[in-house]
PDB file of C-alpha atoms in Angstrom:
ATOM      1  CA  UNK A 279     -47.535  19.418 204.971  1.00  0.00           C
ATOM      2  CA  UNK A 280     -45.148  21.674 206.423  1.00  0.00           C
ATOM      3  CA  UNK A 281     -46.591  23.609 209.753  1.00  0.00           C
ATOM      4  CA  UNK A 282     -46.664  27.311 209.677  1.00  0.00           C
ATOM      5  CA  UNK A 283     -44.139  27.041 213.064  1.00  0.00           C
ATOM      6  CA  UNK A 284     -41.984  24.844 211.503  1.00  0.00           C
ATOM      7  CA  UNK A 285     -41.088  27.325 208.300  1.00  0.00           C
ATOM      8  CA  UNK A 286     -41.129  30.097 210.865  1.00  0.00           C
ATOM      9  CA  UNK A 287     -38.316  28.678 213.018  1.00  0.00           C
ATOM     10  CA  UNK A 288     -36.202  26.894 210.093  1.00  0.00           C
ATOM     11  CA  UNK A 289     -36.538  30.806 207.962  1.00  0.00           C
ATOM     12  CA  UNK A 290     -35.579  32.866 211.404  1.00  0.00           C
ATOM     13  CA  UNK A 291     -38.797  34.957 210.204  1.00  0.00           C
ATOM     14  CA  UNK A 292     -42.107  35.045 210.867  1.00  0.00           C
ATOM     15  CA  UNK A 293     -43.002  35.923 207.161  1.00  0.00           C
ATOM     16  CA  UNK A 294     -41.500  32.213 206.557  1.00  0.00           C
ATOM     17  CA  UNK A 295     -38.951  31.363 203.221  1.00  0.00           C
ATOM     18  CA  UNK A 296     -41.134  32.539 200.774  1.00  0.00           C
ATOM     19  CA  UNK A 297     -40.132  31.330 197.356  1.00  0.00           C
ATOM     20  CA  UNK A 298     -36.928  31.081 198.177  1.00  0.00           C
ATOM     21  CA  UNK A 299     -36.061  27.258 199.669  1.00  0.00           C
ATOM     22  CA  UNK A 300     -32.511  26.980 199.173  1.00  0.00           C
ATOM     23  CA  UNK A 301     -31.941  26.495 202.962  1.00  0.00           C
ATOM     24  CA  UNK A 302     -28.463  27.392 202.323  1.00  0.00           C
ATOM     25  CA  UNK A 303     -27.408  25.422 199.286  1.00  0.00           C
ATOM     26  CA  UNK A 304     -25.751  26.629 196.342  1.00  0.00           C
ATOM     27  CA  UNK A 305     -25.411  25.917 192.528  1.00  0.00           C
ATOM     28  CA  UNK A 306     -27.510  24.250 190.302  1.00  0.00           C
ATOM     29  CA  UNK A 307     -30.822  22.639 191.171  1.00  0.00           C
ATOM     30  CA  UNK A 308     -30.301  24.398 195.058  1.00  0.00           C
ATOM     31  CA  UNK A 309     -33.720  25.519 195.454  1.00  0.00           C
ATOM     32  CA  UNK A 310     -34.897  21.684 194.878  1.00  0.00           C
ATOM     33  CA  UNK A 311     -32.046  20.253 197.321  1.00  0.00           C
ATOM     34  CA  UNK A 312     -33.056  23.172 200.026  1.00  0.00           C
ATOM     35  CA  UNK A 313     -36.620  22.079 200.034  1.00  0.00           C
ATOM     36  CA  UNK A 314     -35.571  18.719 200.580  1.00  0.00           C
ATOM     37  CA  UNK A 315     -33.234  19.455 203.056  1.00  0.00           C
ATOM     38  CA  UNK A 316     -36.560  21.254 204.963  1.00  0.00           C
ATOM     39  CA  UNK A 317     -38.612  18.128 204.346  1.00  0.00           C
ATOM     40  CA  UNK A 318     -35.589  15.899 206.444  1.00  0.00           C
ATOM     41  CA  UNK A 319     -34.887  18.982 208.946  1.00  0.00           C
ATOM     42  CA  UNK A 320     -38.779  19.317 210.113  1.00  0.00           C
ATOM     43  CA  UNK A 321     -39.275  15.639 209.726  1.00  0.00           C
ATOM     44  CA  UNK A 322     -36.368  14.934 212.523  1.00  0.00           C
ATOM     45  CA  UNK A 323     -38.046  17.595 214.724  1.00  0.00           C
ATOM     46  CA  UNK A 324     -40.826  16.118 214.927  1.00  0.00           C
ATOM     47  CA  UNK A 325     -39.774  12.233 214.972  1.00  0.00           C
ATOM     48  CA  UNK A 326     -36.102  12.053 216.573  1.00  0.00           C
ATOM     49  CA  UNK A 327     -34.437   9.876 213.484  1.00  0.00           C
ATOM     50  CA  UNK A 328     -37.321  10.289 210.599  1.00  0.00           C
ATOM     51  CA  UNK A 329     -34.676  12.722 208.759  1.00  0.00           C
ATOM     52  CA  UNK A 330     -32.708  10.207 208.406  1.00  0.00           C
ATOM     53  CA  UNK A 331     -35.322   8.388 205.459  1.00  0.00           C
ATOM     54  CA  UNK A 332     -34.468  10.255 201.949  1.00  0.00           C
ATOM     55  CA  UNK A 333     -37.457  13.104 201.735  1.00  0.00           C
ATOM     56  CA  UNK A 334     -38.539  14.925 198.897  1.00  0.00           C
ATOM     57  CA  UNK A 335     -40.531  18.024 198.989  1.00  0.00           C
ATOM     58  CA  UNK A 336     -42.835  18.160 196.627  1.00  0.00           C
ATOM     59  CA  UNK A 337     -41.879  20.752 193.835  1.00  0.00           C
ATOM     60  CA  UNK A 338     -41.460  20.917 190.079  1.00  0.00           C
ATOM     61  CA  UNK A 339     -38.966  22.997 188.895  1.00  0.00           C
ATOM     62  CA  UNK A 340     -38.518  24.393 185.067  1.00  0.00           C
ATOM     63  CA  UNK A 341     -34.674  22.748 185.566  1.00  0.00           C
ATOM     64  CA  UNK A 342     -33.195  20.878 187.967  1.00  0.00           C
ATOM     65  CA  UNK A 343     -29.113  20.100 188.947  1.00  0.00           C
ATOM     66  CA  UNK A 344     -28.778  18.714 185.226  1.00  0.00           C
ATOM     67  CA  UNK A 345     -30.514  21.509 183.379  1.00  0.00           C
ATOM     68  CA  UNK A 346     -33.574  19.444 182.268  1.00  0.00           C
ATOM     69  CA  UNK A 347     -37.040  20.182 183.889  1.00  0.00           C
ATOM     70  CA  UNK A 348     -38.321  18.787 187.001  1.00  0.00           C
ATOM     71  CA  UNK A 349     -41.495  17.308 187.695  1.00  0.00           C
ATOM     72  CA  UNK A 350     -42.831  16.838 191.438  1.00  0.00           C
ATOM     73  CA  UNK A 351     -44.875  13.752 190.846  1.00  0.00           C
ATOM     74  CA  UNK A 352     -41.358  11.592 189.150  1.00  0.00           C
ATOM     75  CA  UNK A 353     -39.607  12.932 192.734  1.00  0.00           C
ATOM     76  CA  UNK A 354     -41.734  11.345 195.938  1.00  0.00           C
ATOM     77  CA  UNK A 355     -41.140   7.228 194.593  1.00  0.00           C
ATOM     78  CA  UNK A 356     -43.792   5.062 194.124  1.00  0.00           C
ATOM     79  CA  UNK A 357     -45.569   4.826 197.636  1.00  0.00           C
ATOM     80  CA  UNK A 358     -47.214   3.820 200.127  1.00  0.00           C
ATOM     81  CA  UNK A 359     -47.347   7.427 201.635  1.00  0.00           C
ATOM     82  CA  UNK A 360     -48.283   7.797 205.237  1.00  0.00           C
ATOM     83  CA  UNK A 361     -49.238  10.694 207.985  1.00  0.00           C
ATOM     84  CA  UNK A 362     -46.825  11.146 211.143  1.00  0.00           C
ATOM     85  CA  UNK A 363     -48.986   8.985 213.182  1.00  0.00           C
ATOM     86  CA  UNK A 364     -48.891   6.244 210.845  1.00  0.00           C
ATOM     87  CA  UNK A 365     -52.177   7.075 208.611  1.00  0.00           C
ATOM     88  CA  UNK A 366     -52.293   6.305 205.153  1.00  0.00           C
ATOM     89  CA  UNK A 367     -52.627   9.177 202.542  1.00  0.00           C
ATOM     90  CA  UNK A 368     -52.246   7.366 199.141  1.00  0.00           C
ATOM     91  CA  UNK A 369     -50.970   3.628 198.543  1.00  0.00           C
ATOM     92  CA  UNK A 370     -49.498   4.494 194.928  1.00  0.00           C
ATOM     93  CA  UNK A 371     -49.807   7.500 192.411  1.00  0.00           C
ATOM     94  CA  UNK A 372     -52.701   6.598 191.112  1.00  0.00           C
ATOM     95  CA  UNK A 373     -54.263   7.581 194.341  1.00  0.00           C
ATOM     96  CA  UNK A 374     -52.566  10.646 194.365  1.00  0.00           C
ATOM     97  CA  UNK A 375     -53.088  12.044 191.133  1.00  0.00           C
ATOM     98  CA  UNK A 376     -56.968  12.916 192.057  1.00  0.00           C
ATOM     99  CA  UNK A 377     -58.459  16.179 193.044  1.00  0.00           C
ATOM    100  CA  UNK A 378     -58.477  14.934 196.706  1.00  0.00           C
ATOM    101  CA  UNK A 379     -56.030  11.860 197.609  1.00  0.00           C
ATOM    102  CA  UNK A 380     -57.934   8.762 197.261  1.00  0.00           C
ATOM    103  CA  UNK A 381     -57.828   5.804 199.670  1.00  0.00           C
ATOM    104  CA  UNK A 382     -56.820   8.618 202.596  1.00  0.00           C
ATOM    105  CA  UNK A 383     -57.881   7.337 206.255  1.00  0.00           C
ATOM    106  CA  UNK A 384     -60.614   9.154 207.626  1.00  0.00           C
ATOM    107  CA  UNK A 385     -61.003  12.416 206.693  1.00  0.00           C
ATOM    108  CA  UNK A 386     -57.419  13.203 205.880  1.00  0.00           C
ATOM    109  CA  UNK A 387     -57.628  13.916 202.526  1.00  0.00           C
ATOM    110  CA  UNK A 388     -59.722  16.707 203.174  1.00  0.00           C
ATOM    111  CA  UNK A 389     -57.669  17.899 205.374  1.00  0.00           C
ATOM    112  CA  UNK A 390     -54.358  17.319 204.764  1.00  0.00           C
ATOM    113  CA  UNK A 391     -51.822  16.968 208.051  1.00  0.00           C
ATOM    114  CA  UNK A 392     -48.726  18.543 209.359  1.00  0.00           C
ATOM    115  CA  UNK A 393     -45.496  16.493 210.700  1.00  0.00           C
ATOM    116  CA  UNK A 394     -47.043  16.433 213.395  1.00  0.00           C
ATOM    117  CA  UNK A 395     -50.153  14.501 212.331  1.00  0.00           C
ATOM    118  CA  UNK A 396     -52.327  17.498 213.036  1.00  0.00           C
ATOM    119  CA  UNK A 397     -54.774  18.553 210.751  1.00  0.00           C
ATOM    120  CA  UNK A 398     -53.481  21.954 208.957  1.00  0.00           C
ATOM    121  CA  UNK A 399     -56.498  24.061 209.057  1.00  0.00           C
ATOM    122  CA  UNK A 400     -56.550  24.010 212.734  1.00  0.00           C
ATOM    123  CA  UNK A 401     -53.641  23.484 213.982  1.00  0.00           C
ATOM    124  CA  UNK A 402     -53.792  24.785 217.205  1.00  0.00           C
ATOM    125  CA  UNK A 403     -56.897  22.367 218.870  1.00  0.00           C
ATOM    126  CA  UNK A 404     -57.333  25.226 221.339  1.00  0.00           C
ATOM    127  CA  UNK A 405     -58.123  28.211 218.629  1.00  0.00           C
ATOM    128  CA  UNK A 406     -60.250  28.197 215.795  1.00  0.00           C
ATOM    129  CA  UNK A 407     -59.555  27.265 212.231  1.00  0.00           C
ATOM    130  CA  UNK A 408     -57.286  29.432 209.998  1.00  0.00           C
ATOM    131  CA  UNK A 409     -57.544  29.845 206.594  1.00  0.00           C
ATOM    132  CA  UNK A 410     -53.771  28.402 205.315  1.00  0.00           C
ATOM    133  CA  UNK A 411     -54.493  26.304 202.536  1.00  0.00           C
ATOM    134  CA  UNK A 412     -52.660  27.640 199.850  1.00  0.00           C
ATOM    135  CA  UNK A 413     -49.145  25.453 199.572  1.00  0.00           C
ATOM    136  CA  UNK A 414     -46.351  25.516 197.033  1.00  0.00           C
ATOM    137  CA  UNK A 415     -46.651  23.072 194.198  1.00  0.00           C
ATOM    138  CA  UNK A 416     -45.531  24.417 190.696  1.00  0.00           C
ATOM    139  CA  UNK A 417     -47.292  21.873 189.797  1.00  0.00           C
ATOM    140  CA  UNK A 418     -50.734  21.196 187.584  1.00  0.00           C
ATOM    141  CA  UNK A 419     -52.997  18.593 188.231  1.00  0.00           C
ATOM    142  CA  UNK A 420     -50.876  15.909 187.255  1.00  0.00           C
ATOM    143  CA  UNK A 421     -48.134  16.704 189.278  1.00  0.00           C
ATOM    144  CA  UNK A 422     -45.992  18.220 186.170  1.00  0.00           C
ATOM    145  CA  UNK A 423     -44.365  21.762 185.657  1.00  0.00           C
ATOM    146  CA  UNK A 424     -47.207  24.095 185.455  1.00  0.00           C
ATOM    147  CA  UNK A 425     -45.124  26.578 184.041  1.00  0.00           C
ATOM    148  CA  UNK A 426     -41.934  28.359 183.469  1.00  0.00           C
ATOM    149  CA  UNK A 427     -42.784  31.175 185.704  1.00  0.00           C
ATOM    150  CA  UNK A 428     -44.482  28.988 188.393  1.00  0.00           C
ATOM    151  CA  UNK A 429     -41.734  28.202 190.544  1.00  0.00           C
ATOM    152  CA  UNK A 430     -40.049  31.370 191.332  1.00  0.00           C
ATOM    153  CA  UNK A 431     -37.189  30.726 189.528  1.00  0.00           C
ATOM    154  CA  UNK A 432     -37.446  27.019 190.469  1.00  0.00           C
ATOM    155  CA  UNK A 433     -37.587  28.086 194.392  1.00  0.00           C
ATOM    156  CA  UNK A 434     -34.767  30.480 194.322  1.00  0.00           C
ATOM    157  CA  UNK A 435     -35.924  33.669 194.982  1.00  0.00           C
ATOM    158  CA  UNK A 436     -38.679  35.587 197.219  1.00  0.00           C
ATOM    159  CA  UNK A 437     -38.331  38.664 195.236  1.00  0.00           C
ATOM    160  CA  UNK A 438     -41.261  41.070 194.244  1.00  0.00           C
ATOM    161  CA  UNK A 439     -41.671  39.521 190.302  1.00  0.00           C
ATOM    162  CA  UNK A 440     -45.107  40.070 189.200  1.00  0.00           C
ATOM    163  CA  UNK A 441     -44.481  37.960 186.590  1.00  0.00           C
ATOM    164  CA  UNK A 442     -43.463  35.072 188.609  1.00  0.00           C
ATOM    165  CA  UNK A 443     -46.090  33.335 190.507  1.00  0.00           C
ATOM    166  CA  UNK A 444     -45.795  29.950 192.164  1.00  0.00           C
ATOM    167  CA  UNK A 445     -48.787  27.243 191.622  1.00  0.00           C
ATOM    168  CA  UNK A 446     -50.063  26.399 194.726  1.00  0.00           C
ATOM    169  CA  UNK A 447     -52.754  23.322 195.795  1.00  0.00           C
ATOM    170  CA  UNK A 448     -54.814  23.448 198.505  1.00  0.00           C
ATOM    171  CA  UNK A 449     -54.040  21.457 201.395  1.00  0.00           C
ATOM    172  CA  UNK A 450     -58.174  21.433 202.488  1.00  0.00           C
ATOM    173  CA  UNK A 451     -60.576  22.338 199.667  1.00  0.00           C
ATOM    174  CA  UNK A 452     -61.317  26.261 199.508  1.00  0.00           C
ATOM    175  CA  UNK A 453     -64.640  25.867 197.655  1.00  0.00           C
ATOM    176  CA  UNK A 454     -66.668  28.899 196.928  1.00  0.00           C
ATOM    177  CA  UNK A 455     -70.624  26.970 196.945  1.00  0.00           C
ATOM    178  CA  UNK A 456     -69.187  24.576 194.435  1.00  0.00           C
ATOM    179  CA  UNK A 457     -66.100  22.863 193.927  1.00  0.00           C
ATOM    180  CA  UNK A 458     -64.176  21.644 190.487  1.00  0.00           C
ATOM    181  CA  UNK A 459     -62.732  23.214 187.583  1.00  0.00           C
ATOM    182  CA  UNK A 460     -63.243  27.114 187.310  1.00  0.00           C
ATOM    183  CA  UNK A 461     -62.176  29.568 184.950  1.00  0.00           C
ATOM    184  CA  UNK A 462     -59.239  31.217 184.764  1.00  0.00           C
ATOM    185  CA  UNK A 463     -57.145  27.726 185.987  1.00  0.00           C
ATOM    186  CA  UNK A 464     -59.318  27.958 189.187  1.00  0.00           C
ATOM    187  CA  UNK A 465     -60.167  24.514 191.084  1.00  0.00           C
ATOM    188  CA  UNK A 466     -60.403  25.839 194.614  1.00  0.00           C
ATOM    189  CA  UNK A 467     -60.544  21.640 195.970  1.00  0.00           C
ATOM    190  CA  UNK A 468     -57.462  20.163 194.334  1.00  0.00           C
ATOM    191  CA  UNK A 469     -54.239  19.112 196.594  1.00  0.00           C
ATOM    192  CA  UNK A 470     -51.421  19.957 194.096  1.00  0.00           C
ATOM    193  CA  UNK A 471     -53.240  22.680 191.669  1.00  0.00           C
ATOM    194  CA  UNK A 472     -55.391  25.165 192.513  1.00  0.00           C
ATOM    195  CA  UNK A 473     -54.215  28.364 191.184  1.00  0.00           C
ATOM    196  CA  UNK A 474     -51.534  30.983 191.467  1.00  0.00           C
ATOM    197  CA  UNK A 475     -50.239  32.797 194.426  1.00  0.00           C
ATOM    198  CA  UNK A 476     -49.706  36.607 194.071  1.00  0.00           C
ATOM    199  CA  UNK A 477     -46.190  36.306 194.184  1.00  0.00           C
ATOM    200  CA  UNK A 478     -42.786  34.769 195.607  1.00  0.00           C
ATOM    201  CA  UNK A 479     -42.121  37.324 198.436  1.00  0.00           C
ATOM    202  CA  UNK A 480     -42.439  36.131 202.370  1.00  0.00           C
ATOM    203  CA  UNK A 481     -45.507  36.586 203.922  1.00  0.00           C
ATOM    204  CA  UNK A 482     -48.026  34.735 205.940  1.00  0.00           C
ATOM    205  CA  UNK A 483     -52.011  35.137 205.899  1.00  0.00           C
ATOM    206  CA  UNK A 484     -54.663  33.351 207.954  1.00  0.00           C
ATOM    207  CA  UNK A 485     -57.780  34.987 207.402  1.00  0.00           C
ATOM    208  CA  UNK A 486     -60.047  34.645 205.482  1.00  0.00           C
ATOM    209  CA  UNK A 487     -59.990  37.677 203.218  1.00  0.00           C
ATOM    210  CA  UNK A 488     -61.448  36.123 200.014  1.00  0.00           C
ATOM    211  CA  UNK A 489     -58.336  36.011 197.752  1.00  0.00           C
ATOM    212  CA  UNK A 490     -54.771  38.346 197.983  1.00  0.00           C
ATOM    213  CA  UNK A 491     -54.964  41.134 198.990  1.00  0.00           C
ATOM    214  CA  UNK A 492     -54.637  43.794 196.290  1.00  0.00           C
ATOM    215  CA  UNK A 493     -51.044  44.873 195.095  1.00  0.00           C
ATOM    216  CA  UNK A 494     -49.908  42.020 197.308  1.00  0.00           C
ATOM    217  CA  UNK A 495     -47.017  39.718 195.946  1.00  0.00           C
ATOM    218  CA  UNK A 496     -46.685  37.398 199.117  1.00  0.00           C
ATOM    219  CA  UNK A 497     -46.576  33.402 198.814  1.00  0.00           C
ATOM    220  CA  UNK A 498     -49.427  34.007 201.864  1.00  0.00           C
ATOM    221  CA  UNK A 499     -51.259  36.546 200.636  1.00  0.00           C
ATOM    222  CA  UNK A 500     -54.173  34.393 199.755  1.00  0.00           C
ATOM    223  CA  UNK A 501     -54.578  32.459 202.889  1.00  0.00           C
ATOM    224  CA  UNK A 502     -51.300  31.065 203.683  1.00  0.00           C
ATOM    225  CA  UNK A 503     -47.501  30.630 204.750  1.00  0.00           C
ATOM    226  CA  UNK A 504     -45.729  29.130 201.728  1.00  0.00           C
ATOM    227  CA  UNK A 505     -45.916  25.589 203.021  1.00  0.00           C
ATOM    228  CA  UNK A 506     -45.216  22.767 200.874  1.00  0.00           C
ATOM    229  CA  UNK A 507     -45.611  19.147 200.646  1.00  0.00           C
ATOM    230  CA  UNK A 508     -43.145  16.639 202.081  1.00  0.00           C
ATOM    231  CA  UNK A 509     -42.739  12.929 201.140  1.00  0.00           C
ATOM    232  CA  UNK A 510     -40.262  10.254 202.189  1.00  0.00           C
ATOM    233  CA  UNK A 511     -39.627   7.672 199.165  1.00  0.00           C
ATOM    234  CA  UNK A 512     -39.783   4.874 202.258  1.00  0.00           C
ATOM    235  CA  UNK A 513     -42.274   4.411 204.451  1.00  0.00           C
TER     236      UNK A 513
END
């Protein structure tokens, strides 16, 4: 899981990238290569030569550098998958593809880490929790395109679309006295697809305001950064 500092210093904004991850590359499928290109720039920040491992964000995309679509869960390899400090999240996909990873150390897949190995809703020991666990998927709950307009236009832009809303999972459940399936596409516990975000513009929330905030079209809005999800395809 990206940190909320880490997409604030690689975007030279506070608000973060927002939908758009191109991270300066160009052309077809840029918005895919710029995430990864994140993934390996954070990763080397926090571990001096980790950037060097191929990492792949984890993103689906309507169509990647060849045209065809993308899906997130055919891009991170086959596993093992492990934390910064050496923790394992999921062994294979099967472990992954759950509401909550299964086979997670302790209580990691409840609360999914940074690159740092620091759990993401409090990542700052010495303040209290925040409420940042929406993070950009496109994804459904199999790790496959969720839809054409879930991406924002396949991680290219952060502009004011109404009509373009990224997926986002939930990197710590955000259960309202339950937990599973809701209506509408709700399921406020899963990791890769919980529902939509209000938009693809910047913008960073981290309290706990009960859902976006009205008219908003922010990545954040709804109690987050626009994080996303970084694997290595090695361990």
């Amino acid at each position: 899981m990206t940190s909320l500092v880490a997409m604030r210093e690689l975007s030279g904004s506070q608000d973060g990238f927002g939908g758009d991850l191109r991270f300066g590359e160009t052309g077809p499928g840029a918005g895919l290569r710029g995430a990864d290109k994140i993934c390996a720039t954070i990763a080397d920040k926090s571990l001096p030569g980790a950037g060097s491992k191929t990492w792949r964000a984890f993103l689906s995309a309507a169509a990647g550098e060849d045209g065809n679509q993308v899906d997130a869960i055919d891009r991170i390899g086959e596993g093992p998958w492990y934390d910064r400090l050496g923790r394992l999240i999921a062994s294979n996909k099967e472990e992954l593809l759950s509401e909550r990873p299964t086979g997670a150390e302790g209580g990691l897949a409840d609360d999914l880490p940074n690159e740092d190995g620091v759990p993401n809703h409090q990542p700052d020991p010495s303040q209290p929790e925040v409420d940042n666990h929406d993070t950009m998927t496109g994804s459904d709950d199999k790790g496959r395109l969720f839809g054409a307009t879930a991406t924002c236009s396949d991680w290219t832009s952060a502009a004011a679309d109404r009509n373009s809303k990224p997926r986002l999972g939930h990197s710590w459940p955000r259960n309202f006295g339950g937990g599973g399936p809701g209506g509408g596409g709700f399921n406020m516990a899963h990791w890769m697809s919980a529902h939509d975000a209000a938009g693809c513009t910047p913008g960073v929330n981290l309290v706990d305001a009960g859902g976006p905030a009205q008219g908003s079209t922010s990545v954040g809005s709804g109690g987050g950064y626009g994080g996303i999800y970084c694997f290595a395809l090695t361990p």
